[in-house]
PDB file of C-alpha atoms in Angstrom:
ATOM      1  CA  MET X   1     -50.511  37.262   2.055  1.00 50.00           C
ATOM      2  CA  GLY X   2     -48.184  34.712   3.711  1.00 52.00           C
ATOM      3  CA  LYS X   3     -44.457  34.380   3.120  1.00 48.00           C
ATOM      4  CA  LYS X   4     -44.936  31.053   1.311  1.00 50.00           C
ATOM      5  CA  GLU X   5     -47.452  32.613  -1.080  1.00 50.00           C
ATOM      6  CA  GLN X   6     -45.126  35.560  -1.739  1.00 49.00           C
ATOM      7  CA  ALA X   7     -42.238  33.188  -2.430  1.00 48.00           C
ATOM      8  CA  SER X   8     -44.322  31.020  -4.750  1.00 57.00           C
ATOM      9  CA  GLN X   9     -45.410  33.963  -6.947  1.00 61.00           C
ATOM     10  CA  PRO X  10     -41.986  34.591  -8.595  1.00 73.00           C
ATOM     11  CA  ALA X  11     -41.540  30.846  -9.113  1.00 79.00           C
ATOM     12  CA  LEU X  12     -44.970  30.559 -10.729  1.00 81.00           C
ATOM     13  CA  GLN X  13     -44.289  33.592 -12.922  1.00 78.00           C
ATOM     14  CA  THR X  14     -40.960  32.119 -14.041  1.00 82.00           C
ATOM     15  CA  LEU X  15     -42.661  28.803 -14.812  1.00 87.00           C
ATOM     16  CA  GLN X  16     -45.302  30.579 -16.911  1.00 85.00           C
ATOM     17  CA  GLU X  17     -42.629  32.561 -18.780  1.00 85.00           C
ATOM     18  CA  TYR X  18     -40.660  29.441 -19.688  1.00 89.00           C
ATOM     19  CA  ALA X  19     -43.857  27.622 -20.689  1.00 91.00           C
ATOM     20  CA  VAL X  20     -44.591  30.416 -23.199  1.00 89.00           C
ATOM     21  CA  ILE X  21     -40.958  30.408 -24.388  1.00 90.00           C
ATOM     22  CA  THR X  22     -41.023  26.624 -24.871  1.00 92.00           C
ATOM     23  CA  ALA X  23     -44.279  26.840 -26.851  1.00 93.00           C
ATOM     24  CA  ALA X  24     -42.779  29.646 -28.977  1.00 91.00           C
ATOM     25  CA  VAL X  25     -39.671  27.562 -29.734  1.00 91.00           C
ATOM     26  CA  LEU X  26     -41.863  24.597 -30.726  1.00 93.00           C
ATOM     27  CA  ILE X  27     -43.875  26.799 -33.120  1.00 93.00           C
ATOM     28  CA  MET X  28     -40.687  28.285 -34.558  1.00 88.00           C
ATOM     29  CA  ASP X  29     -39.057  24.882 -35.137  1.00 90.00           C
ATOM     30  CA  ILE X  30     -42.148  23.484 -36.862  1.00 93.00           C
ATOM     31  CA  GLY X  31     -42.040  26.410 -39.282  1.00 90.00           C
ATOM     32  CA  ILE X  32     -38.305  25.946 -39.856  1.00 87.00           C
ATOM     33  CA  TYR X  33     -38.192  22.152 -40.173  1.00 90.00           C
ATOM     34  CA  VAL X  34     -41.451  21.456 -42.010  1.00 91.00           C
ATOM     35  CA  PHE X  35     -41.578  24.464 -44.337  1.00 90.00           C
ATOM     36  CA  LYS X  36     -38.212  26.263 -44.429  1.00 85.00           C
ATOM     37  CA  PHE X  37     -35.619  23.480 -44.702  1.00 86.00           C
ATOM     38  CA  PRO X  38     -37.266  21.335 -47.420  1.00 87.00           C
ATOM     39  CA  ASN X  39     -37.764  24.365 -49.704  1.00 84.00           C
ATOM     40  CA  ASN X  40     -34.273  25.854 -49.159  1.00 80.00           C
ATOM     41  CA  PHE X  41     -35.809  29.136 -47.991  1.00 80.00           C
ATOM     42  CA  SER X  42     -32.925  31.266 -46.717  1.00 75.00           C
ATOM     43  CA  PHE X  43     -34.383  34.529 -45.451  1.00 70.00           C
ATOM     44  CA  GLY X  44     -31.979  35.074 -42.585  1.00 67.00           C
ATOM     45  CA  GLY X  45     -31.189  33.521 -39.258  1.00 72.00           C
ATOM     46  CA  VAL X  46     -29.026  30.544 -38.375  1.00 77.00           C
ATOM     47  CA  SER X  47     -31.587  28.255 -39.998  1.00 77.00           C
ATOM     48  CA  GLY X  48     -31.053  30.180 -43.263  1.00 77.00           C
ATOM     49  CA  MET X  49     -27.294  29.797 -42.897  1.00 78.00           C
ATOM     50  CA  ALA X  50     -27.766  26.072 -42.294  1.00 82.00           C
ATOM     51  CA  VAL X  51     -29.792  25.741 -45.504  1.00 79.00           C
ATOM     52  CA  VAL X  52     -26.964  27.375 -47.477  1.00 79.00           C
ATOM     53  CA  ILE X  53     -24.051  25.555 -45.799  1.00 83.00           C
ATOM     54  CA  CYS X  54     -25.609  22.074 -46.012  1.00 81.00           C
ATOM     55  CA  ARG X  55     -25.219  22.301 -49.804  1.00 78.00           C
ATOM     56  CA  PHE X  56     -21.446  22.008 -49.345  1.00 81.00           C
ATOM     57  CA  LEU X  57     -21.108  19.673 -46.343  1.00 83.00           C
ATOM     58  CA  PRO X  58     -22.237  16.060 -45.750  1.00 84.00           C
ATOM     59  CA  PHE X  59     -24.510  17.099 -42.877  1.00 84.00           C
ATOM     60  CA  THR X  60     -28.202  17.917 -42.618  1.00 85.00           C
ATOM     61  CA  ALA X  61     -29.503  21.444 -42.066  1.00 82.00           C
ATOM     62  CA  SER X  62     -30.614  20.490 -38.535  1.00 83.00           C
ATOM     63  CA  GLN X  63     -27.132  19.245 -37.621  1.00 84.00           C
ATOM     64  CA  ILE X  64     -25.447  22.370 -39.025  1.00 86.00           C
ATOM     65  CA  ASN X  65     -28.042  24.526 -37.241  1.00 82.00           C
ATOM     66  CA  LEU X  66     -27.131  22.816 -33.948  1.00 83.00           C
ATOM     67  CA  PHE X  67     -23.396  23.319 -34.498  1.00 86.00           C
ATOM     68  CA  ILE X  68     -23.707  27.022 -35.434  1.00 84.00           C
ATOM     69  CA  ASN X  69     -26.046  27.765 -32.531  1.00 82.00           C
ATOM     70  CA  LEU X  70     -23.772  26.095 -29.981  1.00 83.00           C
ATOM     71  CA  LEU X  71     -20.775  27.950 -31.421  1.00 84.00           C
ATOM     72  CA  LEU X  72     -22.613  31.285 -31.267  1.00 81.00           C
ATOM     73  CA  LEU X  73     -23.762  30.441 -27.748  1.00 80.00           C
ATOM     74  CA  LEU X  74     -20.153  30.049 -26.590  1.00 82.00           C
ATOM     75  CA  VAL X  75     -19.116  33.228 -28.413  1.00 81.00           C
ATOM     76  CA  GLY X  76     -22.041  35.091 -26.860  1.00 77.00           C
ATOM     77  CA  PHE X  77     -21.064  34.127 -23.319  1.00 77.00           C
ATOM     78  CA  ALA X  78     -17.394  34.923 -24.020  1.00 79.00           C
ATOM     79  CA  VAL X  79     -17.992  38.331 -25.647  1.00 77.00           C
ATOM     80  CA  LEU X  80     -21.205  39.604 -24.043  1.00 69.00           C
ATOM     81  CA  GLY X  81     -20.788  38.141 -20.552  1.00 69.00           C
ATOM     82  CA  ARG X  82     -23.643  38.904 -18.160  1.00 60.00           C
ATOM     83  CA  ASN X  83     -25.513  40.861 -20.829  1.00 55.00           C
ATOM     84  CA  PHE X  84     -26.092  37.548 -22.571  1.00 60.00           C
ATOM     85  CA  GLY X  85     -29.360  36.289 -21.081  1.00 69.00           C
ATOM     86  CA  VAL X  86     -30.167  32.853 -19.686  1.00 79.00           C
ATOM     87  CA  LYS X  87     -33.385  32.859 -21.710  1.00 80.00           C
ATOM     88  CA  THR X  88     -31.439  33.299 -24.939  1.00 78.00           C
ATOM     89  CA  ALA X  89     -29.256  30.333 -24.028  1.00 81.00           C
ATOM     90  CA  TYR X  90     -32.340  28.255 -23.224  1.00 87.00           C
ATOM     91  CA  VAL X  91     -33.999  29.141 -26.550  1.00 86.00           C
ATOM     92  CA  THR X  92     -30.826  28.441 -28.531  1.00 82.00           C
ATOM     93  CA  VAL X  93     -30.225  24.992 -27.036  1.00 85.00           C
ATOM     94  CA  LEU X  94     -33.884  23.921 -27.037  1.00 89.00           C
ATOM     95  CA  SER X  95     -34.440  25.016 -30.640  1.00 87.00           C
ATOM     96  CA  SER X  96     -31.367  23.183 -31.917  1.00 84.00           C
ATOM     97  CA  VAL X  97     -32.183  19.985 -30.006  1.00 88.00           C
ATOM     98  CA  LEU X  98     -35.820  20.001 -31.161  1.00 90.00           C
ATOM     99  CA  LEU X  99     -34.805  20.323 -34.816  1.00 88.00           C
ATOM    100  CA  ASN X 100     -32.608  17.247 -34.512  1.00 87.00           C
ATOM    101  CA  ILE X 101     -35.401  15.337 -32.742  1.00 91.00           C
ATOM    102  CA  PHE X 102     -37.789  16.255 -35.569  1.00 91.00           C
ATOM    103  CA  GLU X 103     -35.219  14.991 -38.052  1.00 87.00           C
ATOM    104  CA  LYS X 104     -35.129  11.590 -36.353  1.00 88.00           C
ATOM    105  CA  LEU X 105     -38.882  11.276 -35.805  1.00 89.00           C
ATOM    106  CA  PHE X 106     -40.186  12.847 -39.029  1.00 86.00           C
ATOM    107  CA  PRO X 107     -37.609  12.693 -41.862  1.00 86.00           C
ATOM    108  CA  MET X 108     -38.508  15.047 -44.724  1.00 83.00           C
ATOM    109  CA  ALA X 109     -36.787  14.318 -48.031  1.00 78.00           C
ATOM    110  CA  HIS X 110     -39.016  16.726 -49.974  1.00 85.00           C
ATOM    111  CA  PRO X 111     -41.453  19.615 -49.337  1.00 86.00           C
ATOM    112  CA  LEU X 112     -44.758  18.875 -47.637  1.00 86.00           C
ATOM    113  CA  THR X 113     -46.775  20.076 -50.667  1.00 87.00           C
ATOM    114  CA  ASN X 114     -46.166  21.229 -54.229  1.00 87.00           C
ATOM    115  CA  GLU X 115     -47.400  24.766 -53.446  1.00 88.00           C
ATOM    116  CA  ILE X 116     -44.246  26.793 -52.843  1.00 86.00           C
ATOM    117  CA  MET X 117     -46.086  30.034 -52.000  1.00 86.00           C
ATOM    118  CA  LEU X 118     -48.301  28.259 -49.463  1.00 90.00           C
ATOM    119  CA  GLU X 119     -45.231  26.776 -47.801  1.00 90.00           C
ATOM    120  CA  LEU X 120     -43.489  30.159 -47.887  1.00 86.00           C
ATOM    121  CA  CYS X 121     -46.429  31.662 -45.985  1.00 88.00           C
ATOM    122  CA  PHE X 122     -46.128  29.088 -43.192  1.00 90.00           C
ATOM    123  CA  ALA X 123     -42.327  29.389 -43.189  1.00 87.00           C
ATOM    124  CA  ILE X 124     -42.809  33.112 -42.511  1.00 83.00           C
ATOM    125  CA  ILE X 125     -45.833  33.123 -40.198  1.00 85.00           C
ATOM    126  CA  LEU X 126     -44.815  30.440 -37.685  1.00 88.00           C
ATOM    127  CA  PRO X 127     -41.283  31.714 -36.893  1.00 83.00           C
ATOM    128  CA  ALA X 128     -42.520  35.332 -36.902  1.00 79.00           C
ATOM    129  CA  LEU X 129     -45.267  34.482 -34.409  1.00 82.00           C
ATOM    130  CA  ALA X 130     -42.710  32.658 -32.280  1.00 84.00           C
ATOM    131  CA  ALA X 131     -40.325  35.627 -32.428  1.00 78.00           C
ATOM    132  CA  ALA X 132     -43.103  37.938 -31.209  1.00 74.00           C
ATOM    133  CA  LEU X 133     -43.901  35.586 -28.308  1.00 80.00           C
ATOM    134  CA  LEU X 134     -40.226  35.463 -27.359  1.00 79.00           C
ATOM    135  CA  PHE X 135     -39.996  39.246 -27.493  1.00 70.00           C
ATOM    136  CA  PHE X 136     -43.106  39.492 -25.292  1.00 69.00           C
ATOM    137  CA  GLU X 137     -41.314  37.384 -22.661  1.00 73.00           C
ATOM    138  CA  ASN X 138     -38.122  39.483 -23.004  1.00 65.00           C
ATOM    139  CA  ALA X 139     -36.292  36.560 -24.616  1.00 70.00           C
ATOM    140  CA  SER X 140     -34.161  36.386 -27.739  1.00 68.00           C
ATOM    141  CA  GLY X 141     -34.290  33.792 -30.495  1.00 69.00           C
ATOM    142  CA  GLY X 142     -30.521  33.341 -30.296  1.00 68.00           C
ATOM    143  CA  GLY X 143     -28.710  32.578 -33.559  1.00 70.00           C
ATOM    144  CA  THR X 144     -28.078  35.729 -35.587  1.00 70.00           C
ATOM    145  CA  ASP X 145     -29.514  37.771 -32.699  1.00 69.00           C
ATOM    146  CA  ILE X 146     -26.231  36.998 -30.926  1.00 74.00           C
ATOM    147  CA  ILE X 147     -24.244  38.247 -33.924  1.00 73.00           C
ATOM    148  CA  ALA X 148     -26.348  41.416 -33.968  1.00 68.00           C
ATOM    149  CA  MET X 149     -25.734  41.976 -30.228  1.00 68.00           C
ATOM    150  CA  ILE X 150     -21.964  41.621 -30.761  1.00 73.00           C
ATOM    151  CA  ILE X 151     -22.016  44.017 -33.739  1.00 72.00           C
ATOM    152  CA  LYS X 152     -23.963  46.535 -31.648  1.00 66.00           C
ATOM    153  CA  LYS X 153     -21.423  46.276 -28.823  1.00 71.00           C
ATOM    154  CA  TYR X 154     -18.456  47.105 -31.057  1.00 75.00           C
ATOM    155  CA  SER X 155     -20.087  49.603 -33.430  1.00 73.00           C
ATOM    156  CA  THR X 156     -22.619  52.431 -33.517  1.00 70.00           C
ATOM    157  CA  MET X 157     -25.142  50.211 -35.305  1.00 65.00           C
ATOM    158  CA  ASN X 158     -28.355  49.381 -33.445  1.00 57.00           C
ATOM    159  CA  ILE X 159     -29.553  45.789 -33.042  1.00 58.00           C
ATOM    160  CA  SER X 160     -32.349  45.977 -35.655  1.00 58.00           C
ATOM    161  CA  THR X 161     -29.965  47.291 -38.323  1.00 65.00           C
ATOM    162  CA  ALA X 162     -27.279  44.763 -37.391  1.00 66.00           C
ATOM    163  CA  LEU X 163     -29.818  41.935 -37.577  1.00 68.00           C
ATOM    164  CA  LEU X 164     -31.035  43.128 -40.978  1.00 70.00           C
ATOM    165  CA  VAL X 165     -27.446  43.196 -42.282  1.00 74.00           C
ATOM    166  CA  THR X 166     -26.744  39.615 -41.159  1.00 72.00           C
ATOM    167  CA  ASP X 167     -30.040  38.400 -42.637  1.00 75.00           C
ATOM    168  CA  LEU X 168     -29.356  40.190 -45.943  1.00 79.00           C
ATOM    169  CA  ILE X 169     -26.039  38.389 -46.285  1.00 77.00           C
ATOM    170  CA  VAL X 170     -27.827  35.030 -46.014  1.00 75.00           C
ATOM    171  CA  VAL X 171     -30.414  36.095 -48.602  1.00 78.00           C
ATOM    172  CA  ILE X 172     -27.688  37.185 -51.049  1.00 80.00           C
ATOM    173  CA  LEU X 173     -26.009  33.786 -50.642  1.00 77.00           C
ATOM    174  CA  ALA X 174     -29.347  32.095 -51.418  1.00 75.00           C
ATOM    175  CA  PHE X 175     -29.409  33.924 -54.760  1.00 75.00           C
ATOM    176  CA  LEU X 176     -25.890  32.766 -55.586  1.00 78.00           C
ATOM    177  CA  ILE X 177     -26.339  29.136 -54.548  1.00 78.00           C
ATOM    178  CA  PHE X 178     -29.947  28.248 -55.345  1.00 78.00           C
ATOM    179  CA  ASP X 179     -32.209  29.019 -58.291  1.00 75.00           C
ATOM    180  CA  THR X 180     -33.831  32.390 -58.916  1.00 79.00           C
ATOM    181  CA  LEU X 181     -37.224  31.269 -57.567  1.00 80.00           C
ATOM    182  CA  THR X 182     -35.710  30.243 -54.224  1.00 75.00           C
ATOM    183  CA  GLY X 183     -33.735  33.501 -54.061  1.00 76.00           C
ATOM    184  CA  LEU X 184     -36.793  35.646 -54.769  1.00 81.00           C
ATOM    185  CA  CYS X 185     -38.842  33.691 -52.198  1.00 80.00           C
ATOM    186  CA  SER X 186     -36.068  34.307 -49.660  1.00 78.00           C
ATOM    187  CA  VAL X 187     -36.159  38.067 -50.327  1.00 79.00           C
ATOM    188  CA  LEU X 188     -39.943  38.085 -50.015  1.00 81.00           C
ATOM    189  CA  GLY X 189     -39.692  36.006 -46.861  1.00 77.00           C
ATOM    190  CA  LEU X 190     -37.250  38.421 -45.213  1.00 77.00           C
ATOM    191  CA  MET X 191     -39.467  41.450 -45.915  1.00 78.00           C
ATOM    192  CA  ALA X 192     -42.672  39.693 -44.844  1.00 78.00           C
ATOM    193  CA  LYS X 193     -41.055  38.265 -41.696  1.00 72.00           C
ATOM    194  CA  THR X 194     -39.863  41.700 -40.568  1.00 71.00           C
ATOM    195  CA  LEU X 195     -43.270  43.278 -41.164  1.00 74.00           C
ATOM    196  CA  LEU X 196     -45.183  40.434 -39.522  1.00 72.00           C
ATOM    197  CA  ILE X 197     -42.994  40.427 -36.403  1.00 66.00           C
ATOM    198  CA  ASP X 198     -43.487  44.186 -35.974  1.00 67.00           C
ATOM    199  CA  LYS X 199     -47.269  43.953 -36.380  1.00 71.00           C
ATOM    200  CA  THR X 200     -47.595  40.937 -34.072  1.00 68.00           C
ATOM    201  CA  ILE X 201     -45.523  42.583 -31.359  1.00 64.00           C
ATOM    202  CA  GLU X 202     -47.578  45.769 -31.656  1.00 70.00           C
ATOM    203  CA  ARG X 203     -50.776  43.749 -31.294  1.00 70.00           C
ATOM    204  CA  MET X 204     -49.492  41.850 -28.254  1.00 67.00           C
ATOM    205  CA  LYS X 205     -48.463  45.108 -26.550  1.00 69.00           C
ATOM    206  CA  LEU X 206     -51.831  46.748 -27.285  1.00 77.00           C
ATOM    207  CA  ASN X 207     -53.644  48.488 -24.424  1.00 83.00           C
ATOM    208  CA  LYS X 208     -56.654  50.796 -24.352  1.00 89.00           C
ATOM    209  CA  PHE X 209     -56.732  54.262 -22.845  1.00 90.00           C
ATOM    210  CA  PHE X 210     -60.149  55.237 -21.424  1.00 93.00           C
ATOM    211  CA  THR X 211     -61.425  58.774 -20.933  1.00 94.00           C
ATOM    212  CA  ILE X 212     -64.701  58.458 -19.020  1.00 94.00           C
ATOM    213  CA  ILE X 213     -66.920  61.456 -18.221  1.00 93.00           C
ATOM    214  CA  SER X 214     -69.354  60.527 -15.475  1.00 90.00           C
ATOM    215  CA  ASN X 215     -71.828  61.906 -12.950  1.00 89.00           C
ATOM    216  CA  ASN X 216     -71.240  58.958 -10.599  1.00 89.00           C
ATOM    217  CA  PRO X 217     -67.548  57.999 -10.750  1.00 90.00           C
ATOM    218  CA  GLN X 218     -67.225  55.969  -7.530  1.00 92.00           C
ATOM    219  CA  PRO X 219     -68.671  52.617  -8.771  1.00 92.00           C
ATOM    220  CA  ILE X 220     -66.536  52.841 -11.915  1.00 93.00           C
ATOM    221  CA  CYS X 221     -63.382  53.611  -9.916  1.00 93.00           C
ATOM    222  CA  ASP X 222     -64.120  50.759  -7.519  1.00 92.00           C
ATOM    223  CA  PHE X 223     -64.462  48.350 -10.450  1.00 93.00           C
ATOM    224  CA  ILE X 224     -61.187  49.549 -11.983  1.00 92.00           C
ATOM    225  CA  THR X 225     -59.186  49.275  -8.751  1.00 91.00           C
ATOM    226  CA  LYS X 226     -60.743  46.167  -7.171  1.00 89.00           C
ATOM    227  CA  ASP X 227     -61.851  44.022 -10.134  1.00 89.00           C
ATOM    228  CA  LEU X 228     -59.344  45.028 -12.819  1.00 88.00           C
ATOM    229  CA  ASN X 229     -56.471  45.699 -10.399  1.00 87.00           C
ATOM    230  CA  HIS X 230     -55.552  48.988 -12.072  1.00 86.00           C
ATOM    231  CA  SER X 231     -55.623  52.579 -10.934  1.00 88.00           C
ATOM    232  CA  ALA X 232     -57.192  55.696 -12.405  1.00 90.00           C
ATOM    233  CA  THR X 233     -56.762  59.456 -12.406  1.00 90.00           C
ATOM    234  CA  LEU X 234     -59.725  61.730 -11.663  1.00 93.00           C
ATOM    235  CA  TYR X 235     -60.284  65.421 -12.154  1.00 91.00           C
ATOM    236  CA  ASP X 236     -63.282  67.750 -12.103  1.00 92.00           C
ATOM    237  CA  ALA X 237     -64.652  69.293 -15.280  1.00 90.00           C
ATOM    238  CA  VAL X 238     -67.575  71.431 -16.421  1.00 90.00           C
ATOM    239  CA  GLY X 239     -69.755  70.668 -19.437  1.00 84.00           C
ATOM    240  CA  ALA X 240     -69.571  73.445 -22.037  1.00 85.00           C
ATOM    241  CA  TYR X 241     -73.211  72.981 -23.097  1.00 81.00           C
ATOM    242  CA  SER X 242     -74.915  71.969 -19.842  1.00 81.00           C
ATOM    243  CA  ASP X 243     -72.621  73.937 -17.503  1.00 84.00           C
ATOM    244  CA  GLN X 244     -72.876  70.993 -15.073  1.00 86.00           C
ATOM    245  CA  GLN X 245     -70.094  69.501 -12.956  1.00 88.00           C
ATOM    246  CA  ARG X 246     -68.654  66.222 -14.223  1.00 90.00           C
ATOM    247  CA  THR X 247     -65.838  63.884 -13.176  1.00 92.00           C
ATOM    248  CA  VAL X 248     -63.326  62.765 -15.769  1.00 94.00           C
ATOM    249  CA  ILE X 249     -61.737  59.333 -15.181  1.00 93.00           C
ATOM    250  CA  LEU X 250     -58.528  58.392 -16.985  1.00 93.00           C
ATOM    251  CA  THR X 251     -57.345  54.782 -16.949  1.00 92.00           C
ATOM    252  CA  VAL X 252     -55.436  52.260 -19.070  1.00 89.00           C
ATOM    253  CA  VAL X 253     -56.310  48.550 -19.283  1.00 87.00           C
ATOM    254  CA  ASP X 254     -55.480  45.677 -21.604  1.00 82.00           C
ATOM    255  CA  VAL X 255     -57.719  44.592 -24.484  1.00 81.00           C
ATOM    256  CA  LYS X 256     -59.585  41.903 -22.529  1.00 81.00           C
ATOM    257  CA  GLN X 257     -60.169  44.143 -19.509  1.00 87.00           C
ATOM    258  CA  ALA X 258     -61.431  46.891 -21.822  1.00 89.00           C
ATOM    259  CA  VAL X 259     -64.421  44.703 -22.734  1.00 88.00           C
ATOM    260  CA  TYR X 260     -65.266  44.128 -19.049  1.00 90.00           C
ATOM    261  CA  LEU X 261     -64.960  47.835 -18.272  1.00 93.00           C
ATOM    262  CA  GLN X 262     -67.207  48.831 -21.165  1.00 91.00           C
ATOM    263  CA  ARG X 263     -69.855  46.327 -20.078  1.00 91.00           C
ATOM    264  CA  PHE X 264     -69.710  47.503 -16.466  1.00 93.00           C
ATOM    265  CA  ILE X 265     -70.098  51.173 -17.404  1.00 92.00           C
ATOM    266  CA  HIS X 266     -72.948  50.329 -19.763  1.00 90.00           C
ATOM    267  CA  ASP X 267     -74.780  48.463 -16.982  1.00 90.00           C
ATOM    268  CA  THR X 268     -74.134  50.861 -14.075  1.00 90.00           C
ATOM    269  CA  GLU X 269     -74.115  54.243 -15.803  1.00 88.00           C
ATOM    270  CA  PRO X 270     -75.279  54.106 -19.425  1.00 88.00           C
ATOM    271  CA  THR X 271     -75.273  57.929 -19.681  1.00 88.00           C
ATOM    272  CA  ALA X 272     -71.495  58.142 -19.159  1.00 89.00           C
ATOM    273  CA  PHE X 273     -69.427  59.411 -22.081  1.00 91.00           C
ATOM    274  CA  ILE X 274     -66.492  57.165 -23.034  1.00 91.00           C
ATOM    275  CA  ALA X 275     -63.597  57.841 -25.425  1.00 93.00           C
ATOM    276  CA  ILE X 276     -61.271  54.898 -26.058  1.00 90.00           C
ATOM    277  CA  THR X 277     -57.824  55.194 -27.642  1.00 89.00           C
ATOM    278  CA  LYS X 278     -55.597  52.279 -28.671  1.00 84.00           C
ATOM    279  CA  SER X 279     -51.973  52.413 -27.548  1.00 79.00           C
ATOM    280  CA  SER X 280     -49.052  49.987 -27.783  1.00 70.00           C
ATOM    281  CA  GLU X 281     -46.677  52.214 -25.789  1.00 69.00           C
ATOM    282  CA  ILE X 282     -47.707  52.455 -22.142  1.00 65.00           C
ATOM    283  CA  ILE X 283     -44.859  53.029 -19.685  1.00 64.00           C
ATOM    284  CA  GLY X 284     -45.362  52.943 -15.937  1.00 61.00           C
ATOM    285  CA  LYS X 285     -46.207  50.779 -12.959  1.00 63.00           C
ATOM    286  CA  GLY X 286     -48.286  47.743 -13.901  1.00 58.00           C
ATOM    287  CA  PHE X 287     -47.226  47.764 -17.573  1.00 57.00           C
ATOM    288  CA  MET X 288     -44.287  45.946 -19.139  1.00 53.00           C
ATOM    289  CA  SER X 289     -41.391  48.037 -20.339  1.00 51.00           C
ATOM    290  CA  TYR X 290     -39.597  47.093 -23.605  1.00 47.00           C
ATOM    291  CA  ILE X 291     -36.841  49.683 -23.458  1.00 43.00           C
TER     292      ILE X 291
END
């Protein structure tokens, strides 16, 4: 591989990461602007704060969201320093600007439909999906995430607990300011959002662990190393019933590659025994670390 190709790989990877982050922010802002703001849903985050505060100030929720995010952005850089990521800053600014663009292009004076539960579902699903995508790219959604990071720095509280505390405060305010229905929807939204983010992240991190018992391991190993670009561990074993020598192959691949590997083994050695285990926590070379 030439020097130019080696230099272009990090640039291409960075471009792909920011493309995913931009798409995630777009999905998140659609959920916030179209479904969350018009219904006064306040289940956490800066967008929830904006919904509450706009009841007392002559500004729209998008404008207040922009102001709070920029303020938190400055506080984050001042307090957290280098620990405050560039990606978080990018997400914070882009999200706030997009919300104000939506406000100019598509003004919404009332909810999209008359089905509050349907709108609550989309207000939960879209931002939760976006949050999982951002997590997958090691980015933060900004907003109350910044508050949680500051709380963690100056206390023994972890980020997830700190984030839950800040979101709960917004939900309590929704009960005090809006009607009971909106308050209950906000509580439901907070619980569903937390659960959905966890499940989506777990799904995106999913890999499959293969235990393959074979009489002819070389073609399988060649396929794993050359076609799937992964490695494998081999060791000799003896069948308890047949008393014959076997080779056990251990390897981990992602969900898509698992289909290719199963097909290859089925075509080349249909007598091989395969045990497949799902795992969302694989740590090591070739797999992303989330610690």
